[in-house]
Each structure stands twice: as structure tokens, then as C-alpha cells.
Coordinates of C-alpha atoms in Angstrom, one line a residue:
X40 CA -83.6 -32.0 45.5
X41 CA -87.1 -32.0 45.8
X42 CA -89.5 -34.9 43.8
X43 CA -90.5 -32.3 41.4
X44 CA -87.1 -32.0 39.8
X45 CA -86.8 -35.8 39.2
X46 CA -86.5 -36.2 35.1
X47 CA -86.7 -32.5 34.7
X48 CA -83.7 -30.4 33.9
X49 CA -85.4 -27.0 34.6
X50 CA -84.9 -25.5 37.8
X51 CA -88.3 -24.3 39.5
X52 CA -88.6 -21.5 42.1
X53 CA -91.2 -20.2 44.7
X54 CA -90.8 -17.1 46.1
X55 CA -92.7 -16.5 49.5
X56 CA -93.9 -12.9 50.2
X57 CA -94.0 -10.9 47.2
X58 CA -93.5 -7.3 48.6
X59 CA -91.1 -4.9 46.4
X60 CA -87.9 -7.2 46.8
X61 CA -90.1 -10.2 46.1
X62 CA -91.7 -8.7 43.0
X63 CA -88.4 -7.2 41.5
X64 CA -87.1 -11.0 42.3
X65 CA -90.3 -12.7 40.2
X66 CA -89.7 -10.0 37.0
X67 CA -86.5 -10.8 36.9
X68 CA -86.7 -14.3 36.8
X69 CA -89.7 -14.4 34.7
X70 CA -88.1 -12.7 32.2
X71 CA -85.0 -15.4 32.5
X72 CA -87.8 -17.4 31.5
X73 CA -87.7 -19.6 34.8
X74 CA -90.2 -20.9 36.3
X75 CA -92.0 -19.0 38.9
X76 CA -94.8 -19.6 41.8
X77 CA -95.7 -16.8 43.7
X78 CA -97.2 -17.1 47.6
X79 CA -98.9 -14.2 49.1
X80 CA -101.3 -13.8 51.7
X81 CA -102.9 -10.5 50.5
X82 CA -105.7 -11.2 47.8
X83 CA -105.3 -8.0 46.1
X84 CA -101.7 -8.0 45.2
X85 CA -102.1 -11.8 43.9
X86 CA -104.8 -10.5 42.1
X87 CA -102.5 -7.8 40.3
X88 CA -99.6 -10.3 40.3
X89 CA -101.7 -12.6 37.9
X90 CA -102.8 -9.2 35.9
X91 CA -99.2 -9.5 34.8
X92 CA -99.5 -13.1 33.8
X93 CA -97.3 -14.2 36.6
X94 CA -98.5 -17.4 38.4
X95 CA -99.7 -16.4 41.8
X96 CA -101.6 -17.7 44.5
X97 CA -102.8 -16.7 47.5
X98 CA -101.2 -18.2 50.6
X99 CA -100.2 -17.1 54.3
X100 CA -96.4 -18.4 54.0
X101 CA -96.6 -18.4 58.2
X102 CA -98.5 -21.8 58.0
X103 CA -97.5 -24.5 58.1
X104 CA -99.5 -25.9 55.4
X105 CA -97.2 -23.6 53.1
X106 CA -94.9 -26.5 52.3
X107 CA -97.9 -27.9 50.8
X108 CA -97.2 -25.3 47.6
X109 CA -94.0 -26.3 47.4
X110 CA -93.3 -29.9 46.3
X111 CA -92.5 -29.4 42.9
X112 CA -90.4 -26.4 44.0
X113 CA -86.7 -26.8 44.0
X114 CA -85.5 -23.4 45.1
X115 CA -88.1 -21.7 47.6
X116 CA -86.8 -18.1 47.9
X117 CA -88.4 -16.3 51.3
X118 CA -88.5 -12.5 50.7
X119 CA -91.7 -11.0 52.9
X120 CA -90.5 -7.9 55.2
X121 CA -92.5 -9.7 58.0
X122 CA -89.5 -11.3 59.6
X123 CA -91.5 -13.6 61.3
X124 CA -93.4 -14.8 59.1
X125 CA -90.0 -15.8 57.3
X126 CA -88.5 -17.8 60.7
X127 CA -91.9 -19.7 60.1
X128 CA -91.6 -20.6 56.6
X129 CA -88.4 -21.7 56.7
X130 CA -89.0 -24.1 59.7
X131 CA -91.7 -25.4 58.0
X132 CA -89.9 -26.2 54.9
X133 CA -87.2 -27.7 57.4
X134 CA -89.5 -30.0 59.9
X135 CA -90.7 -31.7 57.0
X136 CA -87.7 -32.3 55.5
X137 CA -87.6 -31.1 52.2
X138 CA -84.3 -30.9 50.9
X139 CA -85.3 -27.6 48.9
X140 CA -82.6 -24.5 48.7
X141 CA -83.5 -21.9 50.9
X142 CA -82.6 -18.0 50.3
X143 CA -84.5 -16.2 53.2
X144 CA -84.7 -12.4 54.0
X145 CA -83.2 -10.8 57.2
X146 CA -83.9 -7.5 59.0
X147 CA -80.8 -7.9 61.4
X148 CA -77.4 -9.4 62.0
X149 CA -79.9 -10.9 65.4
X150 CA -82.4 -12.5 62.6
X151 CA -79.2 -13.2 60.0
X152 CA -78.1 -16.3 62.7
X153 CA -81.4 -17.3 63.5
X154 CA -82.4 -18.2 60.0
X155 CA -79.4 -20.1 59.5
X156 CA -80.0 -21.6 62.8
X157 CA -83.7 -22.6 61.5
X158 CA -82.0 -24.2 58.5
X159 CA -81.2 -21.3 55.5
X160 CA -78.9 -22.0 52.7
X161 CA -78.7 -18.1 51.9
X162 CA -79.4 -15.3 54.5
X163 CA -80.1 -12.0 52.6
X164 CA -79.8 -8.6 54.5
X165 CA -80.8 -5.8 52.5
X166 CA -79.5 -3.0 54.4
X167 CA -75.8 -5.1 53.9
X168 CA -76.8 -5.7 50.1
X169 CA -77.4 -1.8 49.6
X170 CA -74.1 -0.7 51.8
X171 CA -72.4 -3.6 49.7
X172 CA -73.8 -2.0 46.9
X173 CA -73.3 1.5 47.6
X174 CA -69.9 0.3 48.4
X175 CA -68.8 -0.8 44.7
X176 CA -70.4 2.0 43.0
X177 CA -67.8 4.4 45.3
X178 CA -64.9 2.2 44.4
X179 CA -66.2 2.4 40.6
X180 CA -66.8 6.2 40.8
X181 CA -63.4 6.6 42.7
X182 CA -61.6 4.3 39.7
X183 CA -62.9 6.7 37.4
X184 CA -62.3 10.1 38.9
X185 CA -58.6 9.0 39.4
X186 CA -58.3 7.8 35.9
X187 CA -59.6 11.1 35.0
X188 CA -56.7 12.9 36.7
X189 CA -54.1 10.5 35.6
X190 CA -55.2 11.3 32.3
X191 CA -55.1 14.7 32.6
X192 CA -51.5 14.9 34.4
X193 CA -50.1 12.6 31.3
X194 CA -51.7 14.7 28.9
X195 CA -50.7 17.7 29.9
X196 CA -46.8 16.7 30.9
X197 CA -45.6 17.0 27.4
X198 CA -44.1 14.6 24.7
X199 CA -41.6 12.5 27.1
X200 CA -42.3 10.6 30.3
X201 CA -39.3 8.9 32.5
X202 CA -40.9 5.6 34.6
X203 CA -38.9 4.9 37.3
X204 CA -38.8 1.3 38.8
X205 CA -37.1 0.4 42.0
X206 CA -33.8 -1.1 42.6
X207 CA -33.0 -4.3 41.0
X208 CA -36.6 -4.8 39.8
X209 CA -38.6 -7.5 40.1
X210 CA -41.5 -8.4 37.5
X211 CA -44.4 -6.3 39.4
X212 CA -42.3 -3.2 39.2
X213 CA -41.3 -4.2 35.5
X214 CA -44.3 -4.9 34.8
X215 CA -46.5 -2.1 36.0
X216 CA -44.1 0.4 34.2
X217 CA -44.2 -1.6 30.8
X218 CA -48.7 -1.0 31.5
X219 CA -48.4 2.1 32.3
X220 CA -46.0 2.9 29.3
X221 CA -48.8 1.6 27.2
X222 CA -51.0 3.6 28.2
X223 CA -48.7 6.9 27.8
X224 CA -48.2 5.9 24.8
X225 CA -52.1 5.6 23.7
X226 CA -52.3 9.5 25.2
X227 CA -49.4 10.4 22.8
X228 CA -46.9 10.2 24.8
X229 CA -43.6 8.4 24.5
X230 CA -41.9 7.1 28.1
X231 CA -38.5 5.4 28.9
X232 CA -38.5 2.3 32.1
X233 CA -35.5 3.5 33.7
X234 CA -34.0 1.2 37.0
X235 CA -31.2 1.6 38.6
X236 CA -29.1 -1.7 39.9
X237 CA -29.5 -4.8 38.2
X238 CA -32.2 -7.0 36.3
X239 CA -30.4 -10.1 37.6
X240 CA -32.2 -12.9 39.1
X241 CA -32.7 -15.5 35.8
X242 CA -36.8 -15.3 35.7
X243 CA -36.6 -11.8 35.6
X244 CA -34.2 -11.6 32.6
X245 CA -35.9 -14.1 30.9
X246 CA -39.0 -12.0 31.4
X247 CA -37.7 -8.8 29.7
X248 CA -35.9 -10.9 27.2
X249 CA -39.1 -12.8 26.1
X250 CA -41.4 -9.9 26.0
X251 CA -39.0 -7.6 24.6
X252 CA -39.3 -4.7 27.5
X253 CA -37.2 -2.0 26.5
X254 CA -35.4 -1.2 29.8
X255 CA -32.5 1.7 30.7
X256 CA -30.3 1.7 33.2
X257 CA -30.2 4.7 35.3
X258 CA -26.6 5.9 34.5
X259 CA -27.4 5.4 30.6
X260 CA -30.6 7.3 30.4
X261 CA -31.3 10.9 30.2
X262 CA -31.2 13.2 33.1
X263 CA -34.6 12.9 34.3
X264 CA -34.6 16.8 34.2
X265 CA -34.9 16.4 30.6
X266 CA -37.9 14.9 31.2
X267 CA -41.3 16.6 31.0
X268 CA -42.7 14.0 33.2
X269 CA -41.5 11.7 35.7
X270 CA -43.9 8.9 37.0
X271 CA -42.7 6.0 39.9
X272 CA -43.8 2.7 40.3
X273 CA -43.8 -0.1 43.4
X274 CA -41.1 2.2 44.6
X275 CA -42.8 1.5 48.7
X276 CA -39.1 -0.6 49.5
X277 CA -36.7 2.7 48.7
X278 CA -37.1 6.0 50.0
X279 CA -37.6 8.9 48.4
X280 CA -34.0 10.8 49.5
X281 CA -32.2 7.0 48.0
X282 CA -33.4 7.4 44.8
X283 CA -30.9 10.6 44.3
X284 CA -34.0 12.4 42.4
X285 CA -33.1 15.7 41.0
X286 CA -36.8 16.4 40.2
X287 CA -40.2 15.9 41.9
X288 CA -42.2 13.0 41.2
X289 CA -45.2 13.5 39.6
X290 CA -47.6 10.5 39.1
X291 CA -46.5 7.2 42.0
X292 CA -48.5 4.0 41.9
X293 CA -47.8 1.5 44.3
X294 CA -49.7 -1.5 46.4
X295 CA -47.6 -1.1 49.4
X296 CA -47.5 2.6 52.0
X297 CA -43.5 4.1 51.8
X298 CA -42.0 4.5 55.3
X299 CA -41.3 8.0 53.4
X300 CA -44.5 9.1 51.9
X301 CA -43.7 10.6 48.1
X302 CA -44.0 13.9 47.6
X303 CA -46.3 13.5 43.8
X304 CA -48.9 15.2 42.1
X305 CA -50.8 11.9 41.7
X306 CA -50.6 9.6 44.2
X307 CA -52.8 5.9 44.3
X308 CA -51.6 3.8 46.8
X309 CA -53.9 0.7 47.4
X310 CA -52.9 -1.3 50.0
X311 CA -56.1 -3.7 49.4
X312 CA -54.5 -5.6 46.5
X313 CA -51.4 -7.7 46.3
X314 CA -50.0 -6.1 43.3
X315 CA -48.9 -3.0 41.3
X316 CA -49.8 -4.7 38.6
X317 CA -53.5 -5.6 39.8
X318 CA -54.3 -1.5 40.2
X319 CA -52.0 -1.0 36.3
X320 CA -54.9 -3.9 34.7
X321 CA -58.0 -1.6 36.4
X322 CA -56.5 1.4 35.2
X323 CA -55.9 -0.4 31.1
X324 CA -59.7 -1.2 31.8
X325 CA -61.2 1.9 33.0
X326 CA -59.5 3.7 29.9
X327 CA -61.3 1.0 27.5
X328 CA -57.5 0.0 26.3
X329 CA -57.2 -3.7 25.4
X330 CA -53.6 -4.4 26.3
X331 CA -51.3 -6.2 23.7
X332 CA -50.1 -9.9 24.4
X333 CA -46.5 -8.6 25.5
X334 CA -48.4 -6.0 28.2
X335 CA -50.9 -8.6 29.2
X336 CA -48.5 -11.4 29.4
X337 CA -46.5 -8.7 32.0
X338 CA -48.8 -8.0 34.1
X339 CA -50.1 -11.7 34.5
X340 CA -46.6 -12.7 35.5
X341 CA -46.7 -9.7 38.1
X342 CA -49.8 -10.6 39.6
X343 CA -48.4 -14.1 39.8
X344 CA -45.3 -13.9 41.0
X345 CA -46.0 -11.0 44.0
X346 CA -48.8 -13.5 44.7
X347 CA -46.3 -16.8 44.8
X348 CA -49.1 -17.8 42.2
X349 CA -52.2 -16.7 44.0
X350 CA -50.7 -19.1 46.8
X351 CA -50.1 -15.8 49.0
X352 CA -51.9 -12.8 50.1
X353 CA -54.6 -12.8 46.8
X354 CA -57.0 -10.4 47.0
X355 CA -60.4 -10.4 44.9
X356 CA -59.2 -7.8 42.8
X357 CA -55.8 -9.7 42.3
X358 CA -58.0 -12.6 40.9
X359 CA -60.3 -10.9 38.8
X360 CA -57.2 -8.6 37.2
X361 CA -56.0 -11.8 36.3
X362 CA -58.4 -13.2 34.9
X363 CA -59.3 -10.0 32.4
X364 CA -55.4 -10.3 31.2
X365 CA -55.9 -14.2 30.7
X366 CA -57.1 -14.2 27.2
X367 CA -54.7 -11.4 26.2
X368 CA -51.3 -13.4 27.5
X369 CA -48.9 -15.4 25.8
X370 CA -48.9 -18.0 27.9
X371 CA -46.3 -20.2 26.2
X372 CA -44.4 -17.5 26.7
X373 CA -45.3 -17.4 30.5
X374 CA -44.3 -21.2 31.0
X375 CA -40.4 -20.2 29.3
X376 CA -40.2 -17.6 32.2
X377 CA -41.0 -19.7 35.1
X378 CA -38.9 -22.4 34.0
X379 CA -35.3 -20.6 32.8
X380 CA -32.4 -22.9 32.4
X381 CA -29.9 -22.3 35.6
X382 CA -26.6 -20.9 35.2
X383 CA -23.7 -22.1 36.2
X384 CA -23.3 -19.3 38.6
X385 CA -26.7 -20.3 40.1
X386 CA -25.6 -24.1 40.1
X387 CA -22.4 -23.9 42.0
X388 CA -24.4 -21.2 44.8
X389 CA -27.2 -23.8 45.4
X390 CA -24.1 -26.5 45.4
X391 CA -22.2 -24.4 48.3
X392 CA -25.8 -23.6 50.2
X393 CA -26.7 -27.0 50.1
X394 CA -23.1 -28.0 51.6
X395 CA -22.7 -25.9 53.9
X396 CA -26.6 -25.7 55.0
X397 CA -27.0 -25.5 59.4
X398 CA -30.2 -26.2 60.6
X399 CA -31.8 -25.1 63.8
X400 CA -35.5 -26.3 64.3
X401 CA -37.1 -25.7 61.3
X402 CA -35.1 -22.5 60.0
X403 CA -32.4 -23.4 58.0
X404 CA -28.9 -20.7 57.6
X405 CA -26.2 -21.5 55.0
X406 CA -23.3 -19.3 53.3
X407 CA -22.5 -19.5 49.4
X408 CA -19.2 -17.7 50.4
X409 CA -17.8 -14.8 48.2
X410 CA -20.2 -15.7 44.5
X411 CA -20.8 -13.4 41.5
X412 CA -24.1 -13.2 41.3
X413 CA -25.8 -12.2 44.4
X414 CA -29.4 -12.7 42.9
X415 CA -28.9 -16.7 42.6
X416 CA -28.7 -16.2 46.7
X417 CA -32.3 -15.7 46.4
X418 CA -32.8 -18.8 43.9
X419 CA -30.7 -21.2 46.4
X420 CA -32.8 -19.3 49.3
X421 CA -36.2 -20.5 47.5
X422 CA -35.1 -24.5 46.8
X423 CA -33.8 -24.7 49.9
X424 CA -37.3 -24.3 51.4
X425 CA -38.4 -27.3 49.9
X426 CA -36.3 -29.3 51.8
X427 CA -38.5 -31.7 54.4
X428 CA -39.1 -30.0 58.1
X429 CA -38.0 -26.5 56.6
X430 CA -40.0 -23.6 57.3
X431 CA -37.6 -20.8 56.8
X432 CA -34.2 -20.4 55.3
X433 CA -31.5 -17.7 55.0
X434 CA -28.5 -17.4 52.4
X435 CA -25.6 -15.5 53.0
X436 CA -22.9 -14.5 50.1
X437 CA -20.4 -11.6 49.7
X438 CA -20.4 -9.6 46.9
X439 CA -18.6 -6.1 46.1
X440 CA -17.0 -5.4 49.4
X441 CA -20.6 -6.1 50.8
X442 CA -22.8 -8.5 52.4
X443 CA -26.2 -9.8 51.2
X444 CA -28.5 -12.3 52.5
X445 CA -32.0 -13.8 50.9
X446 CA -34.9 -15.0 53.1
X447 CA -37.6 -17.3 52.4
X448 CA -40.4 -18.3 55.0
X449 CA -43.2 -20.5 54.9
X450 CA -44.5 -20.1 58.4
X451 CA -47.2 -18.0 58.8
X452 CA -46.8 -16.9 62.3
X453 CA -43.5 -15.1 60.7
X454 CA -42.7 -12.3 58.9
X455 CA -39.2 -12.8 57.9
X456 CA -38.8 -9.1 56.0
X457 CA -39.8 -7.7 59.5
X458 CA -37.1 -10.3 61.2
X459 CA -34.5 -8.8 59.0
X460 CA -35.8 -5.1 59.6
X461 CA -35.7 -5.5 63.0
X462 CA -32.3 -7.5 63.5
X463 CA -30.2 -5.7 60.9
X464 CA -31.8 -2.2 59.9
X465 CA -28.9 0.1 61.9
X466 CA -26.3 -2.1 60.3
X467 CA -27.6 -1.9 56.3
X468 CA -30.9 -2.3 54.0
X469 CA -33.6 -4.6 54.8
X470 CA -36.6 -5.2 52.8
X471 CA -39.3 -8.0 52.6
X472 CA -42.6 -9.2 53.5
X473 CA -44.0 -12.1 55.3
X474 CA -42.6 -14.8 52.7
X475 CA -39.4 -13.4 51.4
X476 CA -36.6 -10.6 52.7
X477 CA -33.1 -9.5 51.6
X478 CA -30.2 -7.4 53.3
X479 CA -27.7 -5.6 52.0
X480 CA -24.6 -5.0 54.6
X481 CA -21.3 -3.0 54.3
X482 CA -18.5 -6.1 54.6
X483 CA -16.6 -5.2 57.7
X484 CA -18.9 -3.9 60.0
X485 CA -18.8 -6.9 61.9
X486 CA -15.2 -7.4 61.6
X487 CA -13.6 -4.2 61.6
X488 CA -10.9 -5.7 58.5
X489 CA -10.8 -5.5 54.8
X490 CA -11.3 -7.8 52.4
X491 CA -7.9 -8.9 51.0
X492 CA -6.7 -12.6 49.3
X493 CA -4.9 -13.2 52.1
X494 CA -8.6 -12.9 54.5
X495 CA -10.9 -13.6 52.2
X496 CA -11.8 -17.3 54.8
X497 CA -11.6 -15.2 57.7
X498 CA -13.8 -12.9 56.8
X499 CA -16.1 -15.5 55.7
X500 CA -16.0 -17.2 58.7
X501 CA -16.8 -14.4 61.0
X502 CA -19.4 -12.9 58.9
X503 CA -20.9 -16.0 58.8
X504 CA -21.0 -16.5 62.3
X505 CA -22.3 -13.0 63.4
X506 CA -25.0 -12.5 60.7
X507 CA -26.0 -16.2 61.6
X508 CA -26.0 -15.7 65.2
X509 CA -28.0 -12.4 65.2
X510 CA -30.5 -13.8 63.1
X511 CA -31.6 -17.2 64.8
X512 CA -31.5 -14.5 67.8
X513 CA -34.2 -12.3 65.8
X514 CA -36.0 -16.0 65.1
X515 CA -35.8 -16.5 68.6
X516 CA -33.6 -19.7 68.6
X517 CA -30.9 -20.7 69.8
X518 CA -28.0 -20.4 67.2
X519 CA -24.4 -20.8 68.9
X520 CA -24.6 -25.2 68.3
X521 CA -27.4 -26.4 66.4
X522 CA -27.6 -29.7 64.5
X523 CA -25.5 -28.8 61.0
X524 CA -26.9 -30.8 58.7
X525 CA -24.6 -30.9 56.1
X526 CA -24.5 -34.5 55.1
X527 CA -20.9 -35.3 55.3

């Protein structure tokens, strides 16, 4: 820094051209009670400047005796509209190589690079900084326009409100409906999470465990017809005509476009964030509700973990959602979820996967053969990646007459939930992103046989071999003799 802020803790500042942006700069500061020097080169306004008792001094900030005002200055902020003038002060501040901080006003994106070319910390264009601007108060004014109408919709729905996750949900979908519950509830209105399929992978049913999340399971709850209202959330991986939906949907929140757009009264899809959760927190925030520790603690875990811990796809938002539920979460709670004790059902899957693991390049394919809990295909799928020189694996099981598979990539030029789509859609259900995928196949269609004690290895064997051969196709390796790196 410069030699004036030697033994001096207070930062001092210059401001160069004192036009409206320089003059709403100096107020502000003054009245942060900084330290201010003002350089103008017309005598009157310096003149009306130090009728304000602000310390201004007349000065044409084009010289180059202009760094002569500025020794004891450590941040020199350039703000006259002249454009020019401003190239000049900041080479002058430059060729004489002060190490001051420099925040210099543009006209251009043309005069943006040739500031930082002349040696600007800070370029400032104010035409970007009122779009910029004018940008955040739309997104605001949208925010609260659609909470309005929210509002309204629960309001006037009547006493009960059905929340329907998708399939086998994961914590965002768990916990967007266990926020958006909450705030049902705080309108007066009392609403039932209802998913169909299984809460089974071991974080997930140590999350609803933990935070006591009241869920039902489709075939136990009420016809949704008894329902006044029926709201759907993070629902973009199933299509509408799937969910076997007797009634219209009315409010759908999601983070991700449905190949099958939903039919709903109220509709916010925000593809700009990387969570359900994320757009739940902004709508707890724009209704002026303070979630409780179990809500907050649920929707931090659902930022996290559709976010691989902000290691994947974090937005702003994401980060600054996360941050309001911070204070709010249990987070002793948080560390029990993220570290559940493995089954045994989990343990002997990862045994098999590991066994029986073949590895082509850096994707690695392996079969847990016929297992009990299909969800621990996705656990053995995610400590398999971990292994040295893997970038993608794959994990095959049979369950229920049918065949599933988890997918875990780490290689951004890949999206494996598009590999899967694209491989195995005509055969059964695919559904992913870039870092993780499942499928869901009828056992049989590649063999044309039933499953039966008596073919139970057979049919092993040849599912194995045409699921794994069709997908290091789809990866675009070769798959028919690769190195299997088993260790025996």
C-alpha cells in the first residue's frame, strides 16, 4: 500500500472527478466516517463541495502531476464521466508506481479493457451496474408477485393439502415438501408428504428418522381426490401420465424443466438454481417465516446433497440459501445423516461390486448379482468411484423380476444420466444428470427367460454381459475384453 498507510490502520480514499456518481460516492463514504480527498478541476463545484465540509481541492485529474495528491491515499477511486481524462489518471498513478487500489469509471465494454490494460484493479460500467441493478429488483419483484399467488392458491384450497414427492425420494424432494408443509401450515392449512416407492437408500432414512418427517406412502394415504389441494414437488424425473394422478395438480415447484410439462395452476420452475430446496428457502424468506431447526436442517441437507456439497453445479442462490438456513440447522444432527452406520445388506453389495468389479479405461462396470436392497447399488456405485484412475462406474443388481443399475461419474466431459437415456430409454427408465444416473429394466428383455432357481446364474450372466456391453458402447469403449480387475 501506499507510504501514507504505514502505522495507520484507517484506510484513506481519493476520489478523482466528483460529478453525480463521484459525489453520491464521497456522501456515502463521509458518512461511513472514512476519510475522503476530493480532486476536481472545476473551481465552483470544489467550492460547493467544501460548503458541505467535505475536503476538496481543485485539481485537473488529466495531469500528471495528479499523483502528486495522492501519496497518503490508499484507495484512489476514478469516477469523472470524461473517459479520457480517467485512461490518464490511472496511467499516471501506474507510471509512477504507486501500488494504490484503483476503481476507475468506464463508458464501454471498448474502454472496460483498456483500463484494465492501463493497470485498474476495479472497472466500473454504469450502464452494466444499472441493468445489473434493474436486473435484481425484477427478480425481487418477480419473487414477490409469485409468493403472492402461492399464497393465494393455498389460502383459498381449503383445510387439507396432499404434497406429492417423486419416486423413491431423495432429500431435495423430501425436503422441499417438509418447507413447503411449513408454510401450509403457517396459512392454516394442514398437508400430508405422500411418495410412492421407497425411502431406502440409508442417508435418506436416517434423514426422515432424525428430523422426524412425517412421510405416507402412496397406497396408505387418502385418495388425493379427498384432497382440497394437491401440490408437487422436484417431480422433473417422472411424467405426469406415471404418477397415476386422478386429479390435476395445482401448485408444482421444481429446479429442473419435465420432458412432460405439468398441467398446474401454479407453476415456478427455475432452472438457474441447483435445488428445489434453494427456490423452498426464498419462498420461507419472502413470506417473513423463520423456519424451525427440523425444516432448516432439511433443506440444508437438500441443498447439499443435489449440490454433492456445493462441489457440483452451485449456483449463487444455492449458496446464499444456505447460508440463511445455517443458523437455523441442527447440525449435529446433519453430521448423523451423512455418516449412517452401513447395513449388512449394503456391506455384502459393495463386497460383491468390489469382487466382481471390470474395468475398461477409467470407467469401471461390476454386478452385485440378485441383492435385496437395490438402493445400496447406488452406495457401492458412489465408493467405487474413489477407487485410483476411476472416473465413472456402473452397478448392476436384480431385484423383483427387474433390472436396476446406479451410475456415478466424475468426468466432466460426461453426462452419465444422458449415457443411460440414450443407451437404454426404449428398453426401461432412465434418469440422472451429469454426476449420477439409475435404470430400471424389466428382467428378461435381454434374455427372453424367466427367472427361476434353476436360472437364476444364467440369467445373471447374460444380463450382465448385455447391459455391460451396451453401456461401455454408449461410453464409447470398447467392452467385449477389457482388463477385469478383480484382484484374484
Amino acid at each position: 500500500m501506499s507510504s501514507g498507510a504505514s502505522g495507520s490502520a484507517r484506510t484513506r480514499y481519493a476520489i478523482l472527478g466528483c460529478g453525480s456518481v463521484g459525489h453520491a460516492v464521497a456522501e456515502e463514504l463521509t458518512e461511513r466516517g472514512k476519510d475522503v480527498l476530493i480532486l476536481d478541476r472545476d473551481e465552483s463545484r470544489v467550492e460547493a463541495l467544501r460548503d458541505q465540509d467535505l475536503n476538496a481541492r481543485v485539481q485537473d485529474i488529466a495531469e500528471p502531476d495528479v499523483v502528486d495528491e495522492l501519496d497518503d491515499r490508499d484507495i484512489v477511486l476514478i469516477l469523472a464521466s470524461d473517459v479520457e481524462a480517467n485512461k490518464a489518471a490511472v496511467s499516471a498513478v501506474r507510471e509512477t508506481g504507486g501500488d494504490h487500489y484503483v476503481v476507475v469509471r468506464a463508458s464501454d465494454p471498448v474502454s472496460e479493457d483498456e483500463l484494465r490494460e492501463r493497470g485498474a484493479d476495479v472497472v466500473i460500467n454504469p450502464s452494466t451496474v444499472i441493468a445489473d441493478s434493474a436486473l435484481q429488483s425484477l427478480e425481487t419483484g418477480e419473487l414477490e408477485y409469485m409468493a403472492r399467488q402461492l399464497a393465494e392458491i393455498i389460502e383459498e384450497g381449503g383445510d387439507r393439502m396432499a404434497i406429492l414427492t417423486h419416486d423413491n425420494p431423495e432429500p431435495d424432494s423430501i425436503a422441499s415438501a417438509t418447507a413447503l408443509q411449513a408454510i401450509a401450515e403457517a396459512f392454516g392449512v394442514d398437508a400430508d408428504i405422500i411418495y410412492s416407492g421407497d425411502v431406502g437408500h440409508q442417508e435418506n432414512r436416517a434423514f426422515v428418522n432424525l428430523l422426524g418427517i412425517d412421510l405416507l406412502a402412496r397406497g396408505e394415504a387418502p385418495p388425493l381426490s379427498e384432497y382440497e389441494t394437491v401440490a408437487a414437488v422436484d417431480l422433473a424425473k417422472a411424467a405426469a401420465e406415471d404418477l397415476d394422478l386422478d386429479v390435476s395438480i395445482d401448485i408444482y415447484l421444481d429446479h429442473l424443466e419435465s420432458e412432460v410439462p405439468f398441467d398446474a395452476r401454479f407453476v415456478d420452475v427455475r432452472t438457474n438454481v441447483s435445488s428445489t430446496s434453494t427456490i423452498l428457502t426464498k419462498y420461507l424468506q419472502e413470506f417473513d417465516q423463520s423456519p424451525s431447526e427440523a425444516v432448516a436442517t432439511a433443506l440444508l441437507y437438500g441443498i447439499r446433497a443435489e449440490t454433492l456439497d456445493f462441489k457440483r453445479d452451485t449456483t449463487p442462490a444455492d449458496l446464499t440459501a444456505a447460508a440463511y438456513l445455517h443458523p437455523f440447522a441442527n447440525h449435529d444432527t446433519l453430521e448423523q445423516v451423512e455418516s449412517p452406520s452401513m447395513s449388512p445388506e449394503t456391506l455384502d453389495v459393495l463386497a460383491e461390486a468390489i469382487q466382481n468389479r471390470e474395468v475398461q479405461g477409467s470407467h469401471l462396470f461390476s454386478t452385485a448379482g440378485f441383492i435385496r436392497d437395490r438402493e445400496a447399488l447406488a452406495q457401492a456405485a458412489q465408493h467405487l468411484l474413489n477407487l485410483e484412475g476411476i472416473t465413472t462406474t456402473a452397478v448392476l443388481g436384480i431385484a423383483d423380476e427387474k433390472i436396476y443399475l446406479a451410475a456415478r461419474s466424475k468426468d466432466i466431459r460426461l453426462n452419465i444420466g444422458n449415457v443411460l437415456d440414450e443407451a437404454f430409454s426404449e428398453m426401461g427408465d432412465a434418469a440422472g444428470h451429469s454426476t449420477q444416473g439409475s435404470l430400471e429394466i424389466p428382467l428378461g428383455i435381454f434374455t427372453g427367460i424367466e427367472a427361476s432357481g434353476e436360472n437364476r446364474d444364467t440369467l445373471l450372466h447374460l444380463t450382465e454381459e448385455a447391459v455391460r456391453r451396451k453401456l461401455f458402447d454408449a461410453l464409447g469403449v470398447e467392452g467385449g475384453s477389457g482388463d477385469n480387475s478383480n484382484g484374484s
